[in-house]
Short mmCIF file of C-alpha atoms and ligand atoms in Angstrom, two decimals:
data_model
loop_
_atom_site.label_atom_id
_atom_site.label_comp_id
_atom_site.label_asym_id
_atom_site.label_seq_id
_atom_site.Cartn_x
_atom_site.Cartn_y
_atom_site.Cartn_z
CA UNK A 28 0.00 0.00 0.00
CA UNK A 29 1.05 3.63 -0.53
CA UNK A 30 2.00 5.64 2.52
CA UNK A 31 3.52 9.08 3.08
CA UNK A 32 6.76 8.90 5.07
CA UNK A 33 7.84 12.08 6.86
CA UNK A 34 11.22 12.69 8.53
CA UNK A 35 10.74 15.33 11.23
CA UNK A 36 13.06 18.26 11.90
CA UNK A 37 13.59 19.70 8.42
CA UNK A 38 12.95 23.45 8.29
CA UNK A 39 10.67 24.80 5.57
CA UNK A 40 11.86 27.58 3.29
CA UNK A 41 10.78 29.38 0.13
CA UNK A 42 7.21 29.36 -1.11
CA UNK A 43 4.28 27.27 -2.36
CA UNK A 44 1.49 28.13 -4.79
CA UNK A 45 -1.80 26.41 -3.97
CA UNK A 46 -4.14 24.83 -6.55
CA UNK A 47 -7.71 25.77 -7.39
CA UNK A 48 -10.35 25.13 -4.73
CA UNK A 49 -11.70 21.55 -4.65
CA UNK A 50 -14.93 22.69 -3.01
CA UNK A 51 -15.55 25.20 -5.76
CA UNK A 52 -14.33 23.24 -8.79
CA UNK A 53 -16.66 20.28 -8.11
CA UNK A 54 -19.75 22.50 -8.09
CA UNK A 55 -18.63 24.58 -11.07
CA UNK A 56 -18.25 21.33 -13.00
CA UNK A 57 -21.78 20.26 -12.03
CA UNK A 58 -23.15 23.71 -12.93
CA UNK A 59 -21.91 23.39 -16.53
CA UNK A 60 -24.95 21.12 -17.08
CA UNK A 61 -27.10 24.25 -16.93
CA UNK A 62 -25.43 25.80 -20.01
CA UNK A 63 -25.51 23.48 -23.06
CA UNK A 64 -22.22 23.86 -24.93
CA UNK A 65 -18.54 24.02 -23.96
CA UNK A 66 -17.63 25.68 -20.67
CA UNK A 67 -13.89 25.96 -20.01
CA UNK A 68 -12.76 25.88 -16.39
CA UNK A 69 -9.21 27.03 -15.60
CA UNK A 70 -7.15 26.64 -12.40
CA UNK A 71 -8.90 23.29 -11.80
CA UNK A 72 -7.03 21.20 -9.20
CA UNK A 73 -5.67 17.89 -10.51
CA UNK A 74 -7.10 15.74 -7.69
CA UNK A 75 -9.06 12.49 -7.56
CA UNK A 76 -12.38 14.13 -6.60
CA UNK A 77 -12.26 16.17 -9.82
CA UNK A 78 -11.62 12.96 -11.76
CA UNK A 79 -14.69 11.38 -10.11
CA UNK A 80 -16.88 14.39 -10.94
CA UNK A 81 -15.59 14.09 -14.50
CA UNK A 82 -16.82 10.48 -14.57
CA UNK A 83 -20.21 11.59 -13.26
CA UNK A 84 -20.54 14.17 -16.05
CA UNK A 85 -19.40 11.68 -18.70
CA UNK A 86 -21.98 9.23 -17.32
CA UNK A 87 -24.60 11.91 -17.98
CA UNK A 88 -23.51 12.17 -21.62
CA UNK A 89 -21.05 15.07 -21.38
CA UNK A 90 -17.58 15.07 -22.91
CA UNK A 91 -14.52 16.57 -21.23
CA UNK A 92 -11.35 17.69 -22.96
CA UNK A 93 -8.34 17.98 -20.67
CA UNK A 94 -6.82 21.04 -22.36
CA UNK A 95 -3.95 21.01 -19.88
CA UNK A 96 -3.39 19.69 -16.32
CA UNK A 97 -5.54 22.48 -14.86
CA UNK A 98 -7.91 23.36 -17.72
CA UNK A 99 -11.08 21.38 -18.54
CA UNK A 100 -13.31 22.05 -21.55
CA UNK A 101 -16.63 20.50 -20.55
CA UNK A 102 -19.15 19.99 -23.37
CA UNK A 103 -22.60 19.40 -21.93
CA UNK A 104 -24.51 19.75 -25.21
CA UNK A 105 -24.74 15.96 -25.41
CA UNK A 106 -26.03 15.48 -21.86
CA UNK A 107 -28.74 12.81 -22.19
CA UNK A 108 -29.24 11.29 -18.76
CA UNK A 109 -30.31 12.54 -15.39
CA UNK A 110 -29.01 9.61 -13.30
CA UNK A 111 -25.91 9.90 -11.10
CA UNK A 112 -24.84 6.28 -10.65
CA UNK A 113 -24.62 4.70 -7.20
CA UNK A 114 -20.96 3.74 -7.40
CA UNK A 115 -19.91 7.32 -8.10
CA UNK A 116 -22.18 8.99 -5.53
CA UNK A 117 -21.04 6.41 -2.96
CA UNK A 118 -17.45 7.29 -3.83
CA UNK A 119 -17.95 10.99 -3.54
CA UNK A 120 -20.83 12.68 -1.72
CA UNK A 121 -20.22 15.90 -3.65
CA UNK A 122 -21.78 14.14 -6.67
CA UNK A 123 -25.11 15.20 -5.13
CA UNK A 124 -24.23 18.66 -6.49
CA UNK A 125 -25.54 17.51 -9.87
CA UNK A 126 -29.10 17.33 -8.51
CA UNK A 127 -29.86 21.05 -8.83
CA UNK A 128 -28.33 21.37 -12.33
CA UNK A 129 -30.13 18.23 -13.59
CA UNK A 130 -33.44 19.62 -12.35
CA UNK A 131 -32.64 22.92 -14.04
CA UNK A 132 -31.66 21.23 -17.29
CA UNK A 133 -34.03 18.26 -17.53
CA UNK A 134 -36.62 18.77 -14.78
CA UNK A 135 -35.56 15.42 -13.37
CA UNK A 136 -32.74 13.85 -11.36
CA UNK A 137 -32.00 10.35 -10.08
CA UNK A 138 -29.27 10.36 -7.47
CA UNK A 139 -28.03 7.48 -5.38
CA UNK A 140 -28.65 8.26 -1.75
CA UNK A 141 -25.33 9.53 -0.42
CA UNK A 142 -23.97 7.19 2.19
CA UNK A 143 -22.53 8.51 5.41
CA UNK A 144 -18.82 9.08 5.61
CA UNK A 145 -16.13 9.28 8.28
CA UNK A 146 -17.45 12.66 9.28
CA UNK A 147 -20.99 11.62 10.01
CA UNK A 148 -24.44 11.03 8.46
CA UNK A 149 -24.03 13.71 5.74
CA UNK A 150 -27.79 13.89 5.15
CA UNK A 151 -29.38 15.93 2.37
CA UNK A 152 -32.75 16.62 4.05
CA UNK A 153 -32.25 20.40 3.71
CA UNK A 154 -31.51 20.03 -0.01
CA UNK A 155 -34.77 18.10 -0.42
CA UNK A 156 -36.92 20.46 1.73
CA UNK A 157 -35.66 23.45 -0.19
CA UNK A 158 -36.20 21.89 -3.61
CA UNK A 159 -39.69 20.73 -2.61
CA UNK A 160 -40.50 24.38 -1.86
CA UNK A 161 -39.57 25.10 -5.51
CA UNK A 162 -42.12 22.49 -6.59
CA UNK A 163 -39.86 19.45 -6.94
CA UNK A 164 -41.41 16.14 -5.87
CA UNK A 165 -39.26 13.37 -4.43
CA UNK A 166 -39.49 9.64 -4.19
CA UNK A 167 -36.91 7.32 -2.69
CA UNK A 168 -36.58 3.62 -3.40
CA UNK A 169 -33.88 1.03 -3.86
CA UNK A 170 -31.25 3.42 -2.47
CA UNK A 171 -32.04 6.10 -5.03
CA UNK A 172 -33.63 9.55 -4.75
CA UNK A 173 -35.91 10.45 -7.67
CA UNK A 174 -36.48 14.18 -8.03
CA UNK A 175 -39.21 15.31 -10.43
CA UNK A 176 -39.95 18.85 -11.63
CA UNK A 177 -41.15 18.07 -15.14
CA UNK A 178 -43.89 20.66 -14.73
CA UNK A 179 -41.20 23.21 -13.99
CA UNK A 180 -40.12 24.95 -10.78
CA UNK A 181 -41.53 28.14 -9.28
CA UNK A 182 -39.49 30.68 -7.37
CA UNK A 183 -40.30 30.99 -3.66
CA UNK A 184 -38.90 31.94 -0.26
CA UNK A 185 -36.77 29.23 1.37
CA UNK A 186 -35.32 29.52 4.87
CA UNK A 187 -32.58 26.98 5.57
CA UNK A 188 -32.61 25.44 9.05
CA UNK A 189 -28.81 25.53 8.96
CA UNK A 190 -26.45 27.39 6.60
CA UNK A 191 -25.66 24.22 4.66
CA UNK A 192 -23.08 24.70 1.87
CA UNK A 193 -24.43 21.89 -0.29
CA UNK A 194 -28.08 22.79 0.17
CA UNK A 195 -27.38 26.45 -0.69
CA UNK A 196 -25.54 25.39 -3.84
CA UNK A 197 -28.17 22.92 -5.03
CA UNK A 198 -30.94 25.45 -4.42
CA UNK A 199 -29.11 28.18 -6.34
CA UNK A 200 -28.40 25.85 -9.27
CA UNK A 201 -32.07 24.82 -9.47
CA UNK A 202 -33.52 28.27 -8.84
CA UNK A 203 -31.65 29.86 -11.78
CA UNK A 204 -34.08 27.94 -14.02
CA UNK A 205 -37.23 28.35 -11.94
CA UNK A 206 -40.03 30.67 -13.01
CA UNK A 207 -39.95 33.82 -10.93
CA UNK A 208 -37.74 34.78 -8.04
CA UNK A 209 -36.35 32.60 -5.24
CA UNK A 210 -35.00 34.00 -2.00
CA UNK A 211 -32.80 31.77 0.16
CA UNK A 212 -32.59 32.96 3.75
CA UNK A 213 -29.88 31.67 6.12
CA UNK A 214 -27.82 30.78 3.04
CA UNK A 215 -24.25 29.58 3.46
CA UNK A 216 -21.71 32.34 2.76
CA UNK A 217 -18.58 30.35 1.84
CA UNK A 218 -16.30 31.88 -0.84
CA UNK A 219 -16.89 28.77 -2.99
CA UNK A 220 -20.56 29.72 -3.16
CA UNK A 221 -19.67 33.22 -4.32
CA UNK A 222 -17.43 31.65 -7.00
CA UNK A 223 -20.35 29.47 -8.16
CA UNK A 224 -22.77 32.44 -8.25
CA UNK A 225 -20.20 34.51 -10.16
CA UNK A 226 -19.87 31.85 -12.84
CA UNK A 227 -23.65 31.39 -13.10
CA UNK A 228 -24.08 35.16 -13.50
CA UNK A 229 -21.40 35.12 -16.21
CA UNK A 230 -23.59 32.44 -17.86
CA UNK A 231 -26.59 34.76 -17.78
CA UNK A 232 -28.14 34.00 -14.41
CA UNK A 233 -29.46 36.78 -12.17
CA UNK A 234 -28.18 36.04 -8.65
CA UNK A 235 -27.73 38.70 -5.99
CA UNK A 236 -26.44 38.46 -2.44
CA UNK A 237 -24.14 35.42 -2.75
CA UNK A 238 -21.77 35.56 0.23
CA UNK A 239 -24.47 37.08 2.43
CA UNK A 240 -27.16 35.20 4.39
CA UNK A 241 -29.85 36.23 1.89
CA UNK A 242 -29.44 35.16 -1.74
CA UNK A 243 -31.99 36.25 -4.40
CA UNK A 244 -32.22 34.36 -7.69
CA UNK A 245 -34.40 35.56 -10.57
CA UNK A 246 -35.05 32.57 -12.85
CA UNK A 247 -33.99 32.84 -16.51
CA UNK A 248 -34.89 30.78 -19.57
CA UNK A 249 -31.40 29.82 -20.61
CA UNK A 250 -27.75 30.01 -19.67
CA UNK A 251 -24.77 30.09 -22.03
CA UNK A 252 -21.35 28.47 -21.67
CA UNK A 253 -18.41 30.58 -20.49
CA UNK A 254 -14.76 30.39 -19.47
CA UNK A 255 -14.23 30.65 -15.71
CA UNK A 256 -11.22 30.48 -13.39
CA UNK A 257 -11.61 28.53 -10.14
CA UNK A 258 -10.68 30.48 -7.00
CA UNK A 259 -7.60 29.36 -5.05
CA UNK A 260 -8.02 26.70 -2.38
CA UNK A 261 -8.18 28.48 0.99
CA UNK A 262 -8.07 25.21 2.95
CA UNK A 263 -4.99 23.93 1.12
CA UNK A 264 -3.45 27.35 1.78
CA UNK A 265 -4.37 27.16 5.46
CA UNK A 266 -2.78 23.74 5.70
CA UNK A 267 0.56 25.07 4.39
CA UNK A 268 0.33 28.19 6.58
CA UNK A 269 0.01 25.95 9.66
CA UNK A 270 3.04 23.97 8.42
CA UNK A 271 4.98 27.23 8.14
CA UNK A 272 3.96 28.34 11.63
CA UNK A 273 5.36 25.07 12.97
CA UNK A 274 8.45 24.47 10.82
CA UNK A 275 9.51 27.47 8.70
CA UNK A 276 13.14 28.62 8.82
CA UNK A 277 14.15 32.16 9.79
CA UNK A 278 12.76 33.82 6.66
CA UNK A 279 9.37 32.20 6.93
CA UNK A 280 7.53 30.74 3.93
CA UNK A 281 5.18 32.31 1.40
CA UNK A 282 1.85 30.65 0.55
CA UNK A 283 0.29 32.13 -2.61
CA UNK A 284 -2.55 31.50 -5.04
CA UNK A 285 -5.52 32.29 -2.81
CA UNK A 286 -7.38 35.28 -1.36
CA UNK A 287 -6.41 35.82 2.32
CA UNK A 288 -9.87 37.29 2.94
CA UNK A 289 -11.18 33.75 2.39
CA UNK A 290 -9.27 32.65 5.51
CA UNK A 291 -10.02 35.64 7.73
CA UNK A 292 -10.98 33.82 10.94
CA UNK A 293 -8.17 31.26 10.58
CA UNK A 294 -5.52 33.96 10.18
CA UNK A 295 -7.04 35.95 13.06
CA UNK A 296 -6.95 32.95 15.40
CA UNK A 297 -3.37 32.14 14.36
CA UNK A 298 -2.31 35.71 15.17
CA UNK A 299 -4.00 35.38 18.58
CA UNK A 300 -1.84 32.26 19.02
CA UNK A 301 1.20 34.51 18.54
CA UNK A 302 1.97 33.51 14.96
CA UNK A 303 3.44 36.23 12.76
CA UNK A 304 1.68 36.62 9.41
CA UNK A 305 1.94 39.10 6.57
CA UNK A 306 -1.04 39.29 4.23
CA UNK A 307 -0.58 40.04 0.52
CA UNK A 308 -3.05 40.34 -2.35
CA UNK A 309 -2.49 36.76 -3.48
CA UNK A 310 -1.30 35.06 -0.33
CA UNK A 311 0.39 35.16 3.05
CA UNK A 312 3.92 35.00 4.47
CA UNK A 313 4.17 33.09 7.75
CA UNK A 314 7.04 32.66 10.22
CA UNK A 315 7.70 29.83 12.65
CA UNK A 316 6.34 30.66 16.11
CA UNK A 317 8.86 30.23 18.96
CA UNK A 318 5.91 30.10 21.34
CA UNK A 319 2.28 29.26 20.56
CA UNK A 320 -0.37 30.68 22.87
CA UNK A 321 -3.44 28.49 23.60
CA UNK A 322 -6.63 29.82 21.96
CA UNK A 323 -10.14 28.30 21.99
CA UNK A 324 -11.69 27.51 18.59
CA UNK A 325 -15.32 26.96 17.55
CA UNK A 326 -15.97 25.64 14.03
CA UNK A 327 -18.87 27.49 12.40
CA UNK A 328 -20.22 28.32 8.93
CA UNK A 329 -18.27 31.02 7.07
CA UNK A 330 -17.11 33.58 8.11
CA UNK A 331 -16.66 31.53 11.28
CA UNK A 332 -13.70 29.19 11.73
CA UNK A 333 -13.95 26.50 9.00
CA UNK A 334 -14.38 22.88 10.09
CA UNK A 335 -11.99 21.92 7.28
CA UNK A 336 -9.18 23.63 9.23
CA UNK A 337 -10.03 22.01 12.58
CA UNK A 338 -7.49 19.19 12.37
CA UNK A 339 -4.71 21.47 11.16
CA UNK A 340 -5.23 24.02 13.96
CA UNK A 341 -5.33 21.16 16.47
CA UNK A 342 -1.68 20.46 15.64
CA UNK A 343 -0.86 24.06 16.57
CA UNK A 344 -2.86 23.72 19.81
CA UNK A 345 -1.05 20.46 20.58
CA UNK A 346 2.22 22.45 20.70
CA UNK A 347 0.81 25.48 22.60
CA UNK A 348 1.96 26.72 26.04
CA UNK A 349 -1.24 25.73 27.79
CA UNK A 350 -4.69 24.27 27.24
CA UNK A 351 -7.16 24.99 24.44
CA UNK A 352 -10.72 23.85 23.78
CA UNK A 353 -11.62 23.08 20.15
CA UNK A 354 -15.37 22.70 19.56
CA UNK A 355 -16.65 21.03 16.39
CA UNK A 356 -20.12 22.32 15.58
CA UNK A 357 -20.49 21.27 11.93
CA UNK A 358 -19.93 17.51 11.83
CA UNK A 359 -20.96 14.99 14.43
CA UNK A 360 -17.83 12.87 14.13
CA UNK A 361 -14.78 14.89 13.18
CA UNK A 362 -12.37 14.15 16.05
CA UNK A 363 -10.95 10.85 14.79
CA UNK A 364 -7.87 12.82 13.80
CA UNK A 365 -7.29 13.66 17.47
CA UNK A 366 -6.84 10.01 18.43
CA UNK A 367 -4.15 9.65 15.74
CA UNK A 368 -2.37 12.77 16.99
CA UNK A 369 -2.42 11.30 20.51
CA UNK A 370 -0.44 8.36 19.10
CA UNK A 371 2.24 10.93 18.23
CA UNK A 372 2.32 12.17 21.84
CA UNK A 373 -0.33 14.88 21.86
CA UNK A 374 -2.35 15.31 25.07
CA UNK A 375 -5.99 15.53 23.96
CA UNK A 376 -9.22 14.53 25.66
CA UNK A 377 -12.53 14.37 23.77
CA UNK A 378 -15.72 15.30 25.57
CA UNK A 379 -18.76 15.21 23.25
CA UNK A 380 -18.01 17.78 20.56
CA UNK A 381 -15.18 19.40 22.50
CA UNK A 382 -11.50 18.50 22.26
CA UNK A 383 -9.49 19.63 25.29
CA UNK A 384 -5.91 19.99 24.09
CA UNK A 385 -3.03 20.37 26.60
CA UNK A 386 0.13 21.56 24.86
CA UNK A 387 3.20 19.30 24.92
CA UNK A 388 6.86 20.07 24.31
CA UNK A 389 7.27 17.69 21.38
CA UNK A 390 5.62 15.03 19.25
CA UNK A 391 7.18 11.71 18.30
CA UNK A 392 6.97 10.10 14.88
CA UNK A 393 4.59 7.14 14.65
CA UNK A 394 2.57 5.03 12.24
CA UNK A 395 -0.78 6.80 11.87
CA UNK A 396 -3.88 6.45 9.67
CA UNK A 397 -5.60 9.29 7.79
CA UNK A 398 -9.19 9.45 9.06
CA UNK A 399 -10.31 11.84 6.30
CA UNK A 400 -8.96 14.30 3.80
CA UNK A 401 -8.04 17.14 6.19
CA UNK A 402 -7.00 14.90 9.07
CA UNK A 403 -4.61 13.08 6.77
CA UNK A 404 -2.95 16.29 5.65
CA UNK A 405 -2.73 17.45 9.26
CA UNK A 406 -0.96 14.21 10.26
CA UNK A 407 1.67 14.84 7.58
CA UNK A 408 2.09 18.38 8.91
CA UNK A 409 2.48 17.00 12.47
CA UNK A 410 5.17 14.66 11.12
CA UNK A 411 7.18 17.67 9.95
CA UNK A 412 7.93 18.60 13.58
CA UNK A 413 7.74 15.14 15.23
CA UNK A 414 10.95 13.49 16.40
CA UNK A 415 11.87 10.73 13.98
CA UNK A 416 9.81 9.17 11.24
CA UNK A 417 6.04 9.30 10.73
CA UNK A 418 4.26 6.94 8.33
CA UNK A 419 0.80 8.15 7.27
CA UNK A 420 -1.43 5.52 5.63
CA UNK A 421 -4.89 5.67 3.98
CA UNK A 422 -3.48 8.52 1.91
CA UNK A 423 -6.14 8.10 -0.78
CA UNK A 424 -8.07 10.52 1.46
CA UNK A 425 -5.33 13.13 0.96
CA UNK A 426 -5.22 12.58 -2.81
CA UNK A 427 -8.90 13.54 -2.98
CA UNK A 428 -8.18 17.19 -2.18
CA UNK A 429 -4.45 17.95 -2.21
CA UNK A 430 -2.71 18.10 -5.58
CA UNK A 431 0.94 16.90 -5.45
CA UNK A 432 0.97 17.34 -1.65
CA UNK A 433 4.33 15.61 -1.18
CA UNK A 434 5.97 17.46 -4.07
CA UNK A 435 4.81 20.79 -2.69
CA UNK A 436 6.18 19.97 0.78
CA UNK A 437 9.49 18.75 -0.71
CA UNK A 438 9.61 22.02 -2.65
CA UNK A 439 9.50 23.76 0.73
CA UNK A 440 12.42 21.68 2.03
CA UNK A 441 10.52 18.96 3.89
CA UNK A 442 11.68 15.36 3.90
CA UNK A 443 8.48 13.71 2.69
CA UNK A 444 8.02 10.86 0.22
CA UNK A 445 5.36 8.42 -0.97
CA UNK A 446 6.57 4.88 -0.45
CA UNK A 447 5.12 1.44 -1.10
CA UNK A 448 5.01 -0.79 1.98
CA UNK A 449 3.55 -4.29 2.37
CA UNK A 450 0.08 -4.17 3.87
CA UNK A 451 0.50 -6.62 6.75
CA UNK A 452 -3.23 -6.51 7.37
CA UNK A 453 -3.91 -7.76 3.83
CA UNK A 454 -4.85 -11.43 3.87
C1 EPZ B 503 -19.08 21.10 2.19
O1 EPZ B 503 -19.73 19.89 2.55
C2 EPZ B 503 -17.63 20.73 1.92
N1 EPZ B 503 -17.56 19.75 0.83
C3 EPZ B 503 -16.99 20.16 3.19
O2 EPZ B 503 -15.61 19.94 2.89
C4 EPZ B 503 -17.10 21.18 4.29
O3 EPZ B 503 -16.57 20.63 5.48
C5 EPZ B 503 -18.57 21.55 4.50
O4 EPZ B 503 -19.13 22.05 3.27
C6 EPZ B 503 -18.75 22.63 5.56
O5 EPZ B 503 -18.02 23.76 5.19
C7 EPZ B 503 -17.68 20.18 -0.44
O6 EPZ B 503 -17.88 21.35 -0.72
C8 EPZ B 503 -17.53 19.11 -1.50
P1 EPZ B 503 -22.89 21.17 4.66
P2 EPZ B 503 -21.36 19.84 2.66
O7 EPZ B 503 -24.04 20.88 3.75
O8 EPZ B 503 -21.94 20.65 1.57
C9 EPZ B 503 -25.39 18.57 7.81
C10 EPZ B 503 -13.58 18.78 2.74
O9 EPZ B 503 -12.81 18.32 3.57
N2 EPZ B 503 -26.44 18.61 6.78
O10 EPZ B 503 -22.61 22.56 5.05
O11 EPZ B 503 -21.76 18.43 2.81
C11 EPZ B 503 -24.21 17.71 7.35
O12 EPZ B 503 -24.44 16.36 7.68
C12 EPZ B 503 -15.08 18.60 2.93
O13 EPZ B 503 -13.25 19.39 1.69
C13 EPZ B 503 -27.68 18.04 7.07
O14 EPZ B 503 -27.90 17.53 8.17
O15 EPZ B 503 -21.54 20.59 4.04
C14 EPZ B 503 -23.07 18.29 8.13
O16 EPZ B 503 -23.06 17.74 9.44
C15 EPZ B 503 -15.40 17.85 4.19
N3 EPZ B 503 -28.65 18.05 6.13
C16 EPZ B 503 -23.41 19.77 8.20
O17 EPZ B 503 -24.81 19.88 7.96
C17 EPZ B 503 -28.45 18.61 4.88
O18 EPZ B 503 -29.38 18.63 4.06
C18 EPZ B 503 -22.65 20.63 7.19
O19 EPZ B 503 -23.06 20.20 5.93
C19 EPZ B 503 -27.18 19.18 4.60
C20 EPZ B 503 -26.19 19.16 5.56
#
């Protein structure tokens, strides 16, 4: 099996340019279904989740030209199916993002019910409630969700119980083709949603308020294909900024290719921890912190502290001069990473959705398992400062959302490599 082997103690130097945002690119790809023709997406991250979304679109009758490693020309003119197959939805929950576009394009969608994942149930009840308000009827059987709006959709007022990213996106992508105006209240405000709304407006949609809690969508009869650049990945950037705060040499490291405003709360919390940061237009310079102050963290919808940075910031807290409480409010089961970090010597106690982290002087290299995409990356980052060697397995999770993660770390001076090791557990 493939693992990532990290030798601790190598200082980071120089700079790294992050890829396009996974959590934007996947939805932009789905949204191309709304505009028959060839939409070209640039700055697309070359990661396995993008490859899976490509398979979903091809399964729906689209064709995709890989113009270069980061540019996809997606032709949806031949789209002739509204079924997202089970094996692909089971592989990647984000495939449910095709539901809104399929309803907008065909008035129908057949989506395999998304299974749970390591983070929790990952339901889509808010997606369904919102779409029903637009006039979509649902039926579920044999593990599939059938959505029907063949008589069209009508704009309405929808208030989300929780500012769900996925529900907001699916509702926007359906509402752009509804008759009349839809208002989504308590909408999610993530930068990836603003990126999606920007592309849809470039396609001819009429969306106002994306990035605020109230989004207004005036339905239109048709959308046209465009060229659109994916925003930089703020979570990938945050992961490297944490690495720099822990292991940069005297000059610090530069992390570019993203908008620092998309990481406002993360950068603010890191500065409260005593980490020196310099914000630029296209990135941040970060220096290694001699001392990290303990700071409590609550994960919340944007602009609150992002749950996708919870594991990474926990590594900082694990090295702080004192105790911190990290509270996970978004997912019901996102502390599995903590138990792996404890194997490296961290002092963490979990109480319900709180992690009480007592700082330690050092971590020791160990064999650890990636629990999910962000936890896996955070384990590699912890290995950068741990004494000795850290072997991180289940790295397919990391490949889902981090393009050339090892290469980028090696480019910063880390001693990190992918190696093949026998899987002793394999029978
Ligand atoms: C998106 O997931 C991201 N994924 C996640 O990133 C991110 O952690 C999450 O937003 C929160 O920011 C993609 O964009 C592909 P939600 P999503 O709908 O849309 C519950 C990563 O590491 N919920 O805001 O699924 C849900 O179970 C991934 O890149 C319902 O109960 O997030 C979860 O507990 C991990 N019913 C919480 O809300 C619903 O109908 C947040 O879900 C919808 C959601």
